[in-house]
Short mmCIF file of C-alpha atoms and ligand atoms in Angstrom, two decimals:
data_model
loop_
_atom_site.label_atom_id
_atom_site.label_comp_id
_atom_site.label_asym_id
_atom_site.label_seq_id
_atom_site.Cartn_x
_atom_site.Cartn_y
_atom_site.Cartn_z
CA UNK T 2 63.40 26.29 -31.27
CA UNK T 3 66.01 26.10 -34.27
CA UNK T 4 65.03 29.24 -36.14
CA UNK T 5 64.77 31.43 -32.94
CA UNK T 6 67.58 33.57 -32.95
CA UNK T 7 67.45 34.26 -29.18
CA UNK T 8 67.18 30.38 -28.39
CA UNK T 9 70.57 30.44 -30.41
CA UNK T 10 71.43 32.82 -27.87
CA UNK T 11 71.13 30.68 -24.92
CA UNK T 12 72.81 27.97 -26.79
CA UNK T 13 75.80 30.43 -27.44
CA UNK T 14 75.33 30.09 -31.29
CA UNK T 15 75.67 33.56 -31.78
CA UNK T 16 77.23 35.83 -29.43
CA UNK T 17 75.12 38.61 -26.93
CA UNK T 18 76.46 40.93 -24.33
CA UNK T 19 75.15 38.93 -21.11
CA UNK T 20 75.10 40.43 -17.55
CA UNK T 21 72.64 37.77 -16.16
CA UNK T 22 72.18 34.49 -16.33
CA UNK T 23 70.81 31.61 -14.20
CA UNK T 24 68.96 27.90 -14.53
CA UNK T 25 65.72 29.62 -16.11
CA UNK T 26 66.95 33.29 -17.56
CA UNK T 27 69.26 35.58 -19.73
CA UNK T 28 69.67 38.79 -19.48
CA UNK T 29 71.50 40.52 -22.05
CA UNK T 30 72.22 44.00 -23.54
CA UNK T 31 69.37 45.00 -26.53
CA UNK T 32 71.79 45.72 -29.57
CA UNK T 33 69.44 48.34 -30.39
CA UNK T 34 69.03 50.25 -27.35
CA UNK T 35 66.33 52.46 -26.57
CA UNK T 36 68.24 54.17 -23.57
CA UNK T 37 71.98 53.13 -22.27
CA UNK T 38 71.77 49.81 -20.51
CA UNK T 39 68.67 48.49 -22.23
CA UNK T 40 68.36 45.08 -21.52
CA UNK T 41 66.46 42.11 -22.51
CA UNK T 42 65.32 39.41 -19.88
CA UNK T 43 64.42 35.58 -21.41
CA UNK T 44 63.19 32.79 -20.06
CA UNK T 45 65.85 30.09 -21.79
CA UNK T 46 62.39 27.62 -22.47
CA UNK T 47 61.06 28.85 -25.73
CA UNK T 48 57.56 30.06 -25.55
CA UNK T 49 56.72 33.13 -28.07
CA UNK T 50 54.72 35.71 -25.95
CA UNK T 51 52.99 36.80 -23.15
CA UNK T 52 49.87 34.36 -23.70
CA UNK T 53 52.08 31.16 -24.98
CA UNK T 54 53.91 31.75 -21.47
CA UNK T 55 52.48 29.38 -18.32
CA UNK T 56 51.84 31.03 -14.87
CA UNK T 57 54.82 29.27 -13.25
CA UNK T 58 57.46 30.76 -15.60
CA UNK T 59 56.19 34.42 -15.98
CA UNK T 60 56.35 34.25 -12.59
CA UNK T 61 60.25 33.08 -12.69
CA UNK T 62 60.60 35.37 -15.27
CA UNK T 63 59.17 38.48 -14.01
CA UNK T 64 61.69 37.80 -10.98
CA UNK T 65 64.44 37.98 -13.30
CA UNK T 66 63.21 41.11 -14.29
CA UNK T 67 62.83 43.04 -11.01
CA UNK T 68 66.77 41.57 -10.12
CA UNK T 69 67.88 42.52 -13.15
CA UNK T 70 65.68 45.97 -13.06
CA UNK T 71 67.13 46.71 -9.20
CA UNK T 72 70.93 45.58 -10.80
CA UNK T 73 70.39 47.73 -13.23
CA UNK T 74 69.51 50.50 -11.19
CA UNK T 75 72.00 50.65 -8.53
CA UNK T 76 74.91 49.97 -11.49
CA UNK T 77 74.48 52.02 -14.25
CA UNK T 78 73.09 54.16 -12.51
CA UNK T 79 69.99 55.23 -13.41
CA UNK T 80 66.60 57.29 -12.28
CA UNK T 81 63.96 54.89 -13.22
CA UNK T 82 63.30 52.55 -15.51
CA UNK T 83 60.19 51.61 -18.00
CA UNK T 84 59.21 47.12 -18.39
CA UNK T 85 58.11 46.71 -21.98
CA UNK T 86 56.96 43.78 -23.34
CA UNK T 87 55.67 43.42 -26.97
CA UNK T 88 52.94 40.90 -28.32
CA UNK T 89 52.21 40.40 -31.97
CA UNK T 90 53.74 42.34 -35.47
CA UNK T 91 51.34 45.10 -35.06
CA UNK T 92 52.48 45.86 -31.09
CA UNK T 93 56.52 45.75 -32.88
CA UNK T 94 57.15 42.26 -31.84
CA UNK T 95 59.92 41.80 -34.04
CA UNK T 96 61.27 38.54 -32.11
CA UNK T 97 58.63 35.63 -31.51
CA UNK T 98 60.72 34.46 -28.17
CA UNK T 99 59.21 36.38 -24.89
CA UNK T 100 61.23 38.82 -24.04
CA UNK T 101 60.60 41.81 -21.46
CA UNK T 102 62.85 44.91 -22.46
CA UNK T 103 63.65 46.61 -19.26
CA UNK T 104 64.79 50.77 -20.35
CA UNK T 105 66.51 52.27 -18.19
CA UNK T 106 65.83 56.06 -17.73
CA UNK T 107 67.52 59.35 -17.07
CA UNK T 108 66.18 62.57 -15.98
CA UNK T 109 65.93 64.97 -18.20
CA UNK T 110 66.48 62.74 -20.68
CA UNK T 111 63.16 62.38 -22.55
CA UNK T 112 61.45 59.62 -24.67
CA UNK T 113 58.60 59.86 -26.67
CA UNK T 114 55.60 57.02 -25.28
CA UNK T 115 52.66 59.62 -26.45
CA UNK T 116 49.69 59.44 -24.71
CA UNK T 117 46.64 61.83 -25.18
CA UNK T 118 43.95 62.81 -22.65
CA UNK T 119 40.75 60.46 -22.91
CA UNK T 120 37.06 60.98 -23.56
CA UNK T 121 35.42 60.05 -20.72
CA UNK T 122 32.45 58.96 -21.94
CA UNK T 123 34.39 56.84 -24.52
CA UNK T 124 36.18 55.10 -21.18
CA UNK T 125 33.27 54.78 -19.50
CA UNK T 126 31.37 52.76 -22.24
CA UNK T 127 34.58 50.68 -22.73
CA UNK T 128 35.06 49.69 -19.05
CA UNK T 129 31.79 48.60 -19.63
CA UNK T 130 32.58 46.41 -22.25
CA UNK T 131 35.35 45.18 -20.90
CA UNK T 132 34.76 44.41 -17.13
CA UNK T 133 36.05 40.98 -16.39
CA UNK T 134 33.51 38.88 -13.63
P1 AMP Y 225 60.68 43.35 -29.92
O1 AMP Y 225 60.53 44.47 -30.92
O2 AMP Y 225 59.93 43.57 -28.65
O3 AMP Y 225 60.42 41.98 -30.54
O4 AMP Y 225 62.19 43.41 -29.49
C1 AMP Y 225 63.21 42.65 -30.04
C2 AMP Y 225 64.47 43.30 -29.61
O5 AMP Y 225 65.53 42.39 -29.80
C3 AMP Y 225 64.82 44.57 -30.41
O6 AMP Y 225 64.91 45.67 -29.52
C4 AMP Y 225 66.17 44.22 -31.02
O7 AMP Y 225 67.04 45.32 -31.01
C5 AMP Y 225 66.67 43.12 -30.12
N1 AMP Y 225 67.61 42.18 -30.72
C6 AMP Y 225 67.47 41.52 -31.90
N2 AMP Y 225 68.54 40.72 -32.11
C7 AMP Y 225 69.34 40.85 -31.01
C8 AMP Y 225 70.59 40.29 -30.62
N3 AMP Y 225 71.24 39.40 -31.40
N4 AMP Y 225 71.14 40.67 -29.46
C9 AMP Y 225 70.51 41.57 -28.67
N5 AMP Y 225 69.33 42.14 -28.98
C10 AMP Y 225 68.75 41.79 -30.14
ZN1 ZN Y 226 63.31 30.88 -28.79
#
């Protein structure tokens, strides 16, 4: 896509810091990193999220990601890592190519994903609701 600036990526318009790349993904280093070594794992065919995305190449995809994830591990090194993956302006999706952010983590080292304990009764009326056959 010509105004996707990680399609220019894979076409080596404009320059990344790459550590992976094969016949179906990139892997390069976010430029705005969460944690050291965040990384960013692309399929190169353009599709713009999660739901755009066919069966066959999140599968190919989320491949990349556990390499990458298990590369990532043993090299930087870290403890652990978190798989992100944003869909829409109000989740933060700031770039409308599907990306999974893999951040990787450090004990002791914290990072704010807030949670906050649930109503039960609120869950249980929203399983409800949302039970898939
Ligand atoms: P998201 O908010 O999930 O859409 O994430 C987009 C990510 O792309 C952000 O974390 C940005 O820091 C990152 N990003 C944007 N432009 C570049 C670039 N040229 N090279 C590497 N990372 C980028
Ligand atoms: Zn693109």
């Amino acid at each position: 896509m010509s105004d996707c600036i990680f399609c220019k990526i894979i076409a080596g318009e404009i320059p990344s810091f790459k550590i992976y790349e094969d016949d179906d993904i990139l892997a390069y280093l976010d430029i705005n990193p969460f944690t050291k070594g965040h990384t960013l794992v692309i399929p190169k065919a353009h599709s713009a999220n999660l739901l755009e995305t066919g069966d066959d190449r999140l599968a190919t995809v989320m491949a990349g990601v556990r390499k990458v994830a298990a590369h990532l591990k043993a090299a930087l090194p870290c403890d652990g890592f978190n798989i992100m993956q944003n869909n829409g302006a109000a989740a933060g999706q700031t770039v409308n190519h599907l990306h999974f952010h893999i951040i990787p983590r450090y004990r002791g080292e914290e990072l704010a994903f807030k949670a906050h304990p649930g109503d039960m009764a609120g869950l249980q009326a929203l399983c409800g609701r949302l039970r898939m056959a």
